[in-house]
Amino acid sequence: MTKEVAVLGVGMHPWGKWGKNFVEYGVKAARDALADAGIEWKDVQFVSGGDTIRNGYPGYVAGATFCQAMGWSGARVASSYGACASGSQAINNARAQILAGLCDVALVVGADAAPKGFFAPQGGDRPDDPDWLRFRLIGATNPIYFGLYARRRMEIYGATEQDFAKVKVKNSRHGLNNPNARYRKEVAKEDVLSSAIVSDPLHLLEICATSDGGAAMVLTSMEYARKHATDPVKIAGVSTVTPNFPNTVIEMPNFATDSAAAVAPPETPFKDSITKLAYEEAGLGPEDMSMAEVYDLSTALELDWYENIGLCKPGEAEKLLNDGHTTLGGRVPVNPSGGLACFGEAVPAQAIAQVCELTWQLRGQAEGRQVENAKAGVTANQGLFGHGSSVVVTK
Amino acid sequence: MAKTKVPAIDDWFRMDFAEPQLLGSRCTECGTYFFPKESHFCRNPNCSGTNFEEAPLSPRGKLWSFTNNCYPPPKPYMAPDPFVPYIVAAVELEREKMVVLGQVEASVKINELSAGMDMELYLETLFEDDDNEYIVWKWRPVA
């Protein structure tokens, strides 16, 4: 099992709208992660930052920005961007350094201060940028794509607005006692369905907000970890795959899918391939997972993930939800943290936060939302422009 | 005085109100279609093609999915004031085996749509300024 690295410490700055600089959120999370690991900042040999594109130049070089704020220590540094998958890019880069024997101790940090409302493309007149053009020519906001996926589930599987609303109800209960969650209020199905429609069939309460927040973790070699902790939680698989051609599902920020006129679509569609590689690296399968943290940018998207990560077959996600299997106390709770429904999205921190949650769960420290007898968990996420993101965490 | 109708983007569609077509490209080596146009290197990883022909795309297809936007999106979308919600459709083209997005003709109501419907391309004003009406492709159900 030489491919494992240890999660020696984790830390987060609570999600919210705090009106502060993103660096403060990241440093708070980093300091908590170091304290949790029981090591000093100066022990860190490699710093892996998840970038934000919404906070000027310091956000583009997030790794070094956090290093400076923590106090220059001479550590090696990298900064990664992969849109919503930036956090797992940063995790993967830290892991690669450790597994290559280039360092024993790495600190992964991601933080964001997000604007209110719709995410917008970068400014200026940029007709060569598909992300700019999709807003200009179609008004295709992110919720437009979420709405297309949600409607597709209704049209081909007979999913209902009630099913989607129940995802929000579940997640709002999961996050009630999570000290890092932004929204800690129980939401009833009627609340969801009576909130304004943003992109039909999705209501305001079904689409994740944009948040400020920070998450960090100390990753180390297994050898180093054994000297500092008994039985640390491990990262057993990380997937940062891109799609295989042709990708026949319409995805942000594209105007069209790839054409399958000359080449047949791959056997494993992109979203299914994301966790597949992480499972393979870990030598585990979906049946071995005690829980999952998936990217519920919308309620309906959480149901897509159930199928993409192998918890059930295509078209069976609504049944899995309605039978209570993905609720705390069920067979495989999904988003025990409360998910994006309770957090909102702090882009470069989110994929790191997913792993923080699984770590607390596997240690038995997820007070008020503990998955019983948790042995392994998986995260799943996707960044626009084709970034897969999945991490398998084990006891 | 009537405003001049100009395309909201050059060379993405044929400015023919009677018979509009999206203008994609096609690799002359493997036959893969692209929209918007690819004109440098074929994106099929098994193809080394670098030559492309312009490929007007099928003006009809089947509705894959649809949704709408009830709130003004951020710029660079040129939202009218007061804001007018719009529908977006994803339409599957049989010959090209690809799904293409577009807004839906303004008069269509969302409850008139269902997956699998036959849709056709249509040209309509996206926004206007003092001099011009900027035209874009849209989808609408085949009458």
Coordinates of C-alpha atoms in Angstrom, one line a residue:
Chain A
M1 CA 0.0 0.0 0.0
T2 CA 2.8 2.4 -1.0
K3 CA 0.3 4.8 -2.6
E4 CA -1.2 6.0 0.7
V5 CA -0.5 9.3 2.4
A6 CA -1.7 10.2 5.9
V7 CA -4.1 13.0 6.7
L8 CA -2.3 14.1 9.9
G9 CA -4.4 17.3 10.5
V10 CA -7.4 19.1 9.2
G11 CA -8.8 22.6 9.8
M12 CA -11.4 25.0 8.4
H13 CA -12.6 28.5 8.7
P14 CA -16.4 28.5 9.0
W15 CA -18.2 29.3 5.7
G16 CA -20.2 32.5 5.5
K17 CA -20.1 36.0 4.2
W18 CA -17.6 37.5 6.5
G19 CA -16.4 40.4 4.4
K20 CA -12.7 39.7 5.0
N21 CA -9.7 39.0 2.8
F22 CA -9.5 35.3 1.7
V23 CA -6.0 35.0 3.1
E24 CA -7.3 35.3 6.6
Y25 CA -9.7 32.4 6.1
G26 CA -6.8 30.3 4.6
V27 CA -4.4 31.0 7.4
K28 CA -7.0 30.3 10.1
A29 CA -7.7 26.9 8.5
A30 CA -4.0 26.2 8.1
R31 CA -3.1 27.0 11.7
D32 CA -6.0 24.8 12.8
A33 CA -4.7 22.0 10.6
L34 CA -1.2 22.3 12.0
A35 CA -2.5 22.3 15.6
D36 CA -4.6 19.3 14.8
A37 CA -1.6 17.5 13.4
G38 CA 0.5 18.5 16.4
I39 CA 3.3 20.0 14.2
E40 CA 4.9 23.4 13.7
W41 CA 4.6 25.6 10.6
K42 CA 8.3 25.3 10.2
D43 CA 8.0 21.5 9.9
V44 CA 6.1 22.0 6.6
Q45 CA 8.3 21.2 3.6
F46 CA 5.8 21.8 0.8
V47 CA 2.8 24.1 0.6
S48 CA 0.1 23.4 -2.0
G49 CA -2.3 26.2 -2.5
G50 CA -5.7 26.1 -4.3
D51 CA -6.1 29.2 -6.4
T52 CA -9.0 31.7 -6.5
I53 CA -9.5 33.9 -9.6
R54 CA -11.8 36.4 -7.7
N55 CA -9.3 38.0 -5.4
G56 CA -6.7 39.5 -7.7
Y57 CA -3.1 38.4 -8.1
P58 CA -2.7 37.0 -4.5
G59 CA -5.4 34.5 -5.5
Y60 CA -3.5 33.3 -8.6
V61 CA -0.4 32.5 -6.5
A62 CA -2.3 31.3 -3.4
G63 CA 0.4 28.9 -2.2
A64 CA 2.9 31.7 -1.9
T65 CA 0.3 34.1 -0.6
F66 CA -0.4 31.8 2.3
C67 CA 3.4 31.2 2.9
Q68 CA 4.0 34.9 3.2
A69 CA 1.0 35.3 5.6
M70 CA 2.2 32.4 7.7
G71 CA 5.8 33.8 7.8
W72 CA 8.3 32.9 5.0
S73 CA 9.9 29.6 6.0
G74 CA 11.7 28.6 2.8
A75 CA 9.2 25.8 2.1
R76 CA 8.7 24.7 -1.5
V77 CA 5.4 25.9 -3.0
A78 CA 2.9 25.2 -5.8
S79 CA -0.4 26.9 -6.7
S80 CA -3.1 25.0 -8.6
Y81 CA -6.2 26.0 -10.4
G82 CA -8.9 23.6 -11.6
A83 CA -12.1 25.7 -11.1
C84 CA -14.3 23.9 -8.6
A85 CA -11.7 21.1 -8.6
S86 CA -8.8 23.3 -7.5
G87 CA -8.8 21.8 -4.0
S88 CA -8.2 18.3 -5.2
Q89 CA -5.6 19.5 -7.7
A90 CA -3.8 20.9 -4.7
I91 CA -4.3 17.7 -2.7
N92 CA -3.0 15.7 -5.6
N93 CA 0.1 17.8 -6.1
A94 CA 0.9 17.5 -2.4
R95 CA 0.4 13.7 -2.5
A96 CA 2.6 13.4 -5.6
Q97 CA 5.5 15.2 -3.8
I98 CA 5.1 12.9 -0.8
L99 CA 4.8 9.7 -2.9
A100 CA 7.8 10.7 -5.0
G101 CA 9.9 11.0 -1.8
L102 CA 10.5 14.7 -2.4
C103 CA 9.0 15.7 1.0
D104 CA 7.4 14.1 4.1
V105 CA 5.2 16.9 5.2
A106 CA 2.9 19.0 3.0
L107 CA 0.3 21.6 3.9
V108 CA -2.7 22.0 1.5
V109 CA -4.7 25.2 1.8
G110 CA -7.6 26.7 -0.2
A111 CA -9.7 29.8 0.6
D112 CA -12.0 32.2 -1.1
A113 CA -13.9 35.4 -0.6
A114 CA -16.8 35.2 -3.1
P115 CA -19.1 37.8 -4.6
K116 CA -22.8 37.7 -4.1
G117 CA -25.1 36.2 -6.7
F118 CA -24.3 34.5 -10.0
F119 CA -20.7 33.7 -10.7
A120 CA -19.7 35.9 -13.7
P121 CA -16.9 35.4 -16.2
Q122 CA -13.8 37.6 -16.0
G123 CA -14.4 41.2 -17.2
G124 CA -13.5 42.9 -20.4
D125 CA -14.4 42.1 -24.0
R126 CA -13.1 38.6 -24.6
P127 CA -14.9 37.0 -27.6
D128 CA -12.3 34.2 -27.7
D129 CA -13.2 32.9 -24.2
P130 CA -16.1 30.4 -24.2
D131 CA -16.8 31.3 -20.6
W132 CA -17.4 34.9 -21.6
L133 CA -19.3 33.9 -24.8
R134 CA -21.8 31.6 -23.0
F135 CA -23.0 34.6 -21.0
R136 CA -23.0 37.0 -23.9
L137 CA -24.8 34.9 -26.5
I138 CA -27.0 32.6 -24.5
G139 CA -27.1 34.0 -21.0
A140 CA -26.0 30.5 -19.9
T141 CA -25.4 31.0 -16.2
N142 CA -24.2 28.1 -14.1
P143 CA -27.8 27.4 -12.9
I144 CA -28.9 27.1 -16.6
Y145 CA -26.7 24.0 -16.9
F146 CA -28.0 22.7 -13.5
G147 CA -31.5 23.2 -14.7
L148 CA -30.8 21.3 -17.9
Y149 CA -29.5 18.3 -15.9
A150 CA -32.5 18.5 -13.5
R151 CA -35.1 18.6 -16.3
R152 CA -33.4 15.7 -18.0
R153 CA -33.8 13.6 -14.9
M154 CA -37.5 14.4 -14.9
E155 CA -37.9 13.7 -18.6
I156 CA -36.1 10.4 -18.7
Y157 CA -36.4 9.0 -15.2
G158 CA -39.7 10.6 -14.1
A159 CA -38.0 12.4 -11.2
T160 CA -40.2 15.0 -9.6
E161 CA -39.7 18.4 -8.0
Q162 CA -40.7 16.7 -4.7
D163 CA -37.7 14.4 -5.1
F164 CA -35.3 17.2 -5.6
A165 CA -36.7 19.2 -2.7
K166 CA -36.1 16.2 -0.4
V167 CA -32.4 16.4 -1.1
K168 CA -32.4 19.9 0.4
V169 CA -34.4 18.8 3.4
K170 CA -32.0 15.9 4.1
N171 CA -28.9 18.1 3.7
S172 CA -30.3 20.9 5.9
R173 CA -30.8 18.3 8.7
H174 CA -27.3 16.9 8.2
G175 CA -25.7 20.3 8.6
L176 CA -27.7 21.5 11.6
N177 CA -24.9 20.7 14.0
N178 CA -21.9 21.4 11.8
P179 CA -20.0 24.3 13.3
N180 CA -18.4 25.2 9.9
A181 CA -21.6 25.3 8.0
R182 CA -23.1 28.6 6.9
Y183 CA -26.7 27.6 6.9
R184 CA -27.8 25.7 10.0
K185 CA -31.5 25.8 9.7
E186 CA -33.9 23.0 9.0
V187 CA -35.7 23.4 5.7
A188 CA -39.1 21.8 5.0
K189 CA -40.1 20.6 1.5
E190 CA -42.7 23.3 1.3
D191 CA -40.1 26.0 2.0
V192 CA -38.1 24.7 -1.0
L193 CA -41.0 24.4 -3.3
S194 CA -42.4 27.9 -2.4
S195 CA -39.1 29.6 -3.0
A196 CA -38.6 31.4 -6.3
I197 CA -37.7 29.5 -9.4
V198 CA -34.2 30.4 -10.6
S199 CA -33.8 28.0 -13.5
D200 CA -36.9 25.7 -14.0
P201 CA -37.3 23.2 -12.3
L202 CA -34.8 24.4 -9.7
H203 CA -35.9 26.8 -6.9
L204 CA -33.7 29.3 -5.1
L205 CA -33.3 26.9 -2.1
E206 CA -32.0 24.2 -4.4
I207 CA -29.1 26.0 -5.9
C208 CA -25.9 26.5 -3.8
A209 CA -24.9 29.9 -2.8
T210 CA -21.4 31.4 -3.1
S211 CA -19.6 31.6 0.2
D212 CA -16.4 32.7 1.9
G213 CA -14.5 30.0 3.6
G214 CA -11.2 28.2 4.0
A215 CA -10.0 24.6 4.4
A216 CA -6.6 23.1 5.0
M217 CA -4.9 19.8 5.7
V218 CA -1.5 18.4 6.7
L219 CA -0.6 15.5 4.5
T220 CA 2.4 13.4 5.3
S221 CA 4.2 10.2 4.3
M222 CA 2.9 7.1 6.2
E223 CA 6.4 6.7 7.7
Y224 CA 6.3 10.2 9.2
A225 CA 2.7 9.8 10.3
R226 CA 3.5 6.7 12.3
K227 CA 6.0 8.6 14.4
H228 CA 3.4 11.3 15.2
A229 CA 0.0 9.7 15.4
T230 CA -1.5 6.3 16.1
D231 CA -3.6 5.1 13.2
P232 CA -4.0 8.2 11.1
V233 CA -6.7 8.6 8.5
K234 CA -5.3 7.9 5.0
I235 CA -5.9 9.1 1.5
A236 CA -6.0 5.9 -0.6
G237 CA -6.9 7.3 -4.0
V238 CA -7.1 10.6 -5.8
S239 CA -8.5 11.1 -9.2
T240 CA -8.0 14.3 -11.3
V241 CA -9.0 12.8 -14.6
T242 CA -10.2 14.7 -17.7
P243 CA -12.9 13.3 -20.0
N244 CA -12.4 10.8 -22.9
F245 CA -13.3 11.9 -26.4
P246 CA -16.1 12.3 -27.3
N247 CA -17.7 13.8 -24.2
T248 CA -21.3 13.6 -25.1
V249 CA -22.8 15.4 -22.1
I250 CA -23.2 19.2 -22.4
E251 CA -21.0 20.8 -19.8
M252 CA -20.1 24.3 -18.5
P253 CA -18.9 26.5 -20.2
N254 CA -19.5 24.8 -23.6
F255 CA -22.0 25.6 -26.4
A256 CA -22.1 22.1 -27.6
T257 CA -20.9 18.6 -26.7
D258 CA -18.2 16.8 -28.6
S259 CA -19.5 15.2 -31.8
A260 CA -19.8 11.4 -31.7
A261 CA -20.1 11.3 -35.5
A262 CA -16.7 9.7 -36.1
V263 CA -15.9 8.1 -32.8
A264 CA -18.3 6.3 -30.5
P265 CA -18.8 7.6 -27.0
P266 CA -16.5 6.0 -24.4
E267 CA -17.8 3.1 -22.4
T268 CA -17.5 5.1 -19.2
P269 CA -18.9 8.6 -19.4
F270 CA -16.9 11.4 -17.8
K271 CA -18.7 11.8 -14.5
D272 CA -18.6 8.0 -14.0
S273 CA -14.9 7.9 -14.7
I274 CA -14.1 10.5 -12.0
T275 CA -14.5 8.2 -9.0
K276 CA -13.7 5.1 -10.9
L277 CA -10.0 5.9 -10.9
A278 CA -10.0 6.9 -7.2
Y279 CA -11.7 3.6 -6.3
E280 CA -9.1 1.7 -8.5
E281 CA -6.2 3.3 -6.8
A282 CA -7.7 2.5 -3.4
G283 CA -8.5 -1.0 -4.3
L284 CA -12.0 -0.4 -3.2
G285 CA -15.4 0.0 -4.8
P286 CA -18.6 1.9 -4.1
E287 CA -19.9 -1.0 -2.0
D288 CA -17.0 -0.4 0.5
M289 CA -18.0 3.2 1.1
S290 CA -19.6 4.2 4.4
M291 CA -20.4 7.7 3.1
A292 CA -19.8 10.2 0.4
E293 CA -19.4 13.9 0.1
V294 CA -20.6 15.0 -3.4
Y295 CA -20.9 18.3 -5.1
D296 CA -24.6 19.3 -4.7
L297 CA -24.4 22.5 -6.7
S298 CA -28.1 21.7 -7.1
T299 CA -30.4 19.2 -5.4
A300 CA -30.9 17.3 -8.6
L301 CA -27.1 17.2 -9.2
E302 CA -26.7 15.3 -6.0
L303 CA -28.9 12.6 -7.4
D304 CA -26.8 12.4 -10.6
W305 CA -23.8 11.8 -8.4
Y306 CA -25.4 8.8 -6.6
E307 CA -25.3 7.1 -10.0
N308 CA -22.0 8.5 -11.1
I309 CA -20.2 7.3 -8.0
G310 CA -21.8 3.8 -8.2
L311 CA -24.2 3.9 -5.2
C312 CA -27.0 2.8 -7.6
K313 CA -27.8 2.3 -11.2
P314 CA -28.9 5.1 -13.6
G315 CA -32.4 6.1 -12.8
E316 CA -32.5 4.7 -9.3
A317 CA -31.2 7.7 -7.4
E318 CA -34.6 9.0 -6.4
K319 CA -35.5 5.6 -4.9
L320 CA -32.2 5.5 -3.0
L321 CA -33.0 8.9 -1.5
N322 CA -36.6 8.2 -0.8
D323 CA -35.8 4.9 0.9
G324 CA -33.6 6.9 3.3
H325 CA -30.3 5.1 2.3
T326 CA -28.4 8.4 1.8
T327 CA -29.7 10.0 5.0
L328 CA -27.7 9.9 8.3
G329 CA -28.5 6.5 9.8
G330 CA -29.0 5.0 6.3
R331 CA -26.8 2.6 4.4
V332 CA -24.5 5.2 2.8
P333 CA -25.1 8.7 4.0
V334 CA -24.4 11.3 1.4
N335 CA -23.2 14.8 2.4
P336 CA -23.2 14.2 6.2
S337 CA -21.6 17.6 6.5
G338 CA -24.7 19.2 5.0
G339 CA -23.0 19.6 1.7
L340 CA -23.0 22.7 -0.5
A341 CA -26.7 23.1 0.6
C342 CA -25.5 24.1 4.0
F343 CA -22.1 25.6 3.0
G344 CA -22.5 27.4 -0.3
E345 CA -19.4 27.2 -2.5
A346 CA -16.0 28.6 -1.6
V347 CA -14.4 27.3 -4.8
P348 CA -10.8 26.4 -4.0
A349 CA -11.6 25.4 -0.5
Q350 CA -14.6 23.1 -1.2
A351 CA -12.8 19.9 -2.4
I352 CA -10.5 20.2 0.6
A353 CA -13.4 20.7 2.9
Q354 CA -15.0 17.5 1.6
V355 CA -11.9 15.6 2.7
C356 CA -11.8 17.4 6.0
E357 CA -15.3 16.1 6.7
L358 CA -14.5 12.5 5.8
T359 CA -11.4 12.8 8.1
W360 CA -13.5 13.9 11.0
Q361 CA -16.1 11.2 10.3
L362 CA -13.5 8.4 10.1
R363 CA -11.9 9.6 13.4
G364 CA -15.4 9.6 15.0
Q365 CA -15.2 13.4 15.7
A366 CA -18.2 14.5 13.6
E367 CA -20.3 15.5 16.6
G368 CA -24.0 15.8 15.9
R369 CA -23.6 14.3 12.4
Q370 CA -21.5 11.1 12.9
V371 CA -21.8 8.3 10.4
E372 CA -21.9 5.1 12.6
N373 CA -19.0 2.7 12.1
A374 CA -17.5 4.7 9.2
K375 CA -14.6 2.9 7.6
A376 CA -14.1 4.6 4.2
G377 CA -15.6 7.5 2.2
V378 CA -15.4 9.1 -1.2
T379 CA -15.6 12.7 -2.4
A380 CA -16.8 13.7 -5.9
N381 CA -16.7 16.9 -7.7
Q382 CA -16.1 18.4 -11.1
G383 CA -14.5 21.7 -12.2
L384 CA -15.5 23.3 -15.4
F385 CA -13.3 22.9 -18.5
G386 CA -13.0 19.2 -17.7
H387 CA -11.6 18.7 -14.2
G388 CA -12.5 15.5 -12.5
S389 CA -12.0 15.4 -8.7
S390 CA -12.4 12.5 -6.4
V391 CA -10.6 11.4 -3.2
V392 CA -11.0 8.1 -1.4
V393 CA -10.3 8.3 2.4
T394 CA -9.9 5.3 4.6
K395 CA -9.4 4.5 8.3
Chain B
M1 CA -35.7 54.6 -39.0
A2 CA -35.4 50.8 -38.8
K3 CA -32.3 49.5 -37.0
T4 CA -29.7 47.5 -38.9
K5 CA -29.8 43.8 -38.1
V6 CA -26.3 42.5 -37.5
P7 CA -25.1 39.1 -36.1
A8 CA -24.2 39.2 -32.4
I9 CA -21.1 37.2 -33.4
D10 CA -19.5 36.9 -36.8
D11 CA -19.4 33.6 -38.7
W12 CA -21.1 31.4 -36.1
F13 CA -24.4 31.2 -38.1
R14 CA -25.8 32.0 -41.5
M15 CA -27.7 35.3 -41.4
D16 CA -30.5 33.9 -43.5
F17 CA -33.8 34.5 -41.7
A18 CA -35.6 32.0 -43.9
E19 CA -33.1 29.2 -43.7
P20 CA -30.7 29.8 -40.8
Q21 CA -27.9 27.4 -40.1
L22 CA -25.2 27.2 -37.5
L23 CA -21.8 27.2 -39.1
G24 CA -19.5 24.5 -37.6
S25 CA -16.5 22.9 -39.0
R26 CA -15.6 19.3 -40.0
C27 CA -12.3 17.5 -40.0
T28 CA -11.6 16.4 -43.5
E29 CA -9.7 13.4 -42.2
C30 CA -12.0 11.8 -39.6
G31 CA -15.3 13.6 -40.2
T32 CA -15.7 14.9 -36.7
Y33 CA -17.9 18.0 -36.4
F34 CA -17.2 21.0 -34.2
F35 CA -19.3 23.9 -33.0
P36 CA -18.0 26.5 -32.6
K37 CA -15.6 25.9 -35.4
E38 CA -12.3 24.2 -34.8
S39 CA -9.8 25.2 -37.5
H40 CA -6.3 24.2 -36.3
F41 CA -6.0 20.7 -34.9
C42 CA -8.6 17.9 -34.8
R43 CA -9.7 17.2 -31.2
N44 CA -10.2 13.5 -31.9
P45 CA -7.2 12.1 -30.1
N46 CA -6.9 9.3 -32.7
C47 CA -6.8 11.8 -35.6
S48 CA -3.9 14.0 -36.7
G49 CA -6.1 16.1 -39.0
T50 CA -5.3 19.8 -39.5
N51 CA -7.7 20.5 -42.4
F52 CA -11.2 21.6 -41.9
E53 CA -14.2 22.4 -44.1
E54 CA -17.0 24.7 -43.1
A55 CA -19.9 22.5 -42.0
P56 CA -23.4 24.1 -41.8
L57 CA -25.1 22.1 -39.1
S58 CA -28.5 20.4 -39.3
P59 CA -31.1 23.1 -38.7
R60 CA -33.4 20.6 -36.9
G61 CA -32.9 18.3 -34.0
K62 CA -34.6 16.7 -30.9
L63 CA -35.0 18.5 -27.6
W64 CA -32.5 16.9 -25.1
S65 CA -33.5 19.2 -22.2
F66 CA -34.5 22.7 -21.4
T67 CA -34.6 25.2 -18.6
N68 CA -35.0 29.0 -18.1
N69 CA -33.5 31.9 -16.4
C70 CA -35.8 33.9 -14.2
Y71 CA -33.1 36.4 -12.9
P72 CA -30.9 38.8 -14.8
P73 CA -27.6 37.2 -15.5
P74 CA -24.4 39.2 -15.0
K75 CA -22.6 40.9 -17.9
P76 CA -21.6 40.4 -20.6
Y77 CA -25.2 39.3 -21.1
M78 CA -27.1 42.4 -22.3
A79 CA -30.2 42.2 -20.2
P80 CA -33.1 44.5 -21.1
D81 CA -34.6 46.6 -18.3
P82 CA -37.0 45.4 -17.1
F83 CA -35.5 42.0 -17.4
V84 CA -37.3 39.4 -19.6
P85 CA -36.8 35.8 -18.5
Y86 CA -35.7 33.4 -21.3
I87 CA -35.6 29.7 -22.0
V88 CA -32.5 27.8 -22.9
A89 CA -32.7 24.5 -24.9
A90 CA -30.2 21.7 -25.5
V91 CA -30.9 20.2 -28.9
E92 CA -29.5 16.9 -30.2
L93 CA -28.5 16.8 -33.8
E94 CA -28.8 13.4 -35.3
R95 CA -26.2 13.6 -38.2
E96 CA -23.6 15.5 -36.2
K97 CA -24.3 13.4 -33.0
M98 CA -23.9 16.4 -30.8
V99 CA -26.0 18.5 -28.5
V100 CA -26.1 22.3 -29.1
L101 CA -27.3 25.0 -26.8
G102 CA -29.3 28.0 -27.7
Q103 CA -32.1 30.3 -26.3
V104 CA -35.6 29.5 -27.3
E105 CA -37.8 31.9 -29.4
A106 CA -39.2 34.5 -27.0
S107 CA -42.9 33.6 -27.6
V108 CA -42.5 30.0 -26.5
K109 CA -43.7 29.0 -23.0
I110 CA -41.8 26.5 -21.0
N111 CA -44.8 24.3 -20.4
E112 CA -45.1 23.8 -24.2
L113 CA -41.8 21.9 -24.2
S114 CA -40.9 18.3 -23.6
A115 CA -37.8 16.2 -24.2
G116 CA -37.7 14.5 -27.6
M117 CA -39.7 17.3 -29.4
D118 CA -38.6 18.3 -32.9
M119 CA -36.9 21.7 -32.8
E120 CA -35.7 24.0 -35.5
L121 CA -33.2 26.8 -35.7
Y122 CA -34.5 30.4 -35.8
L123 CA -32.9 33.8 -35.8
E124 CA -34.1 36.5 -33.3
T125 CA -32.8 39.7 -31.7
L126 CA -30.6 39.1 -28.7
F127 CA -30.2 42.8 -27.7
E128 CA -30.2 46.1 -29.4
D129 CA -28.5 49.5 -29.1
D130 CA -29.3 52.9 -30.8
D131 CA -28.3 51.8 -34.2
N132 CA -28.4 48.0 -34.4
E133 CA -30.3 44.9 -33.5
Y134 CA -27.9 42.1 -32.6
I135 CA -29.2 38.8 -33.9
V136 CA -28.5 35.3 -32.5
W137 CA -29.6 31.8 -33.2
K138 CA -32.4 30.3 -31.2
W139 CA -34.4 27.1 -31.1
R140 CA -38.2 26.7 -31.4
P141 CA -40.5 23.8 -31.7
V142 CA -41.2 22.7 -35.3
A143 CA -44.7 24.0 -36.1

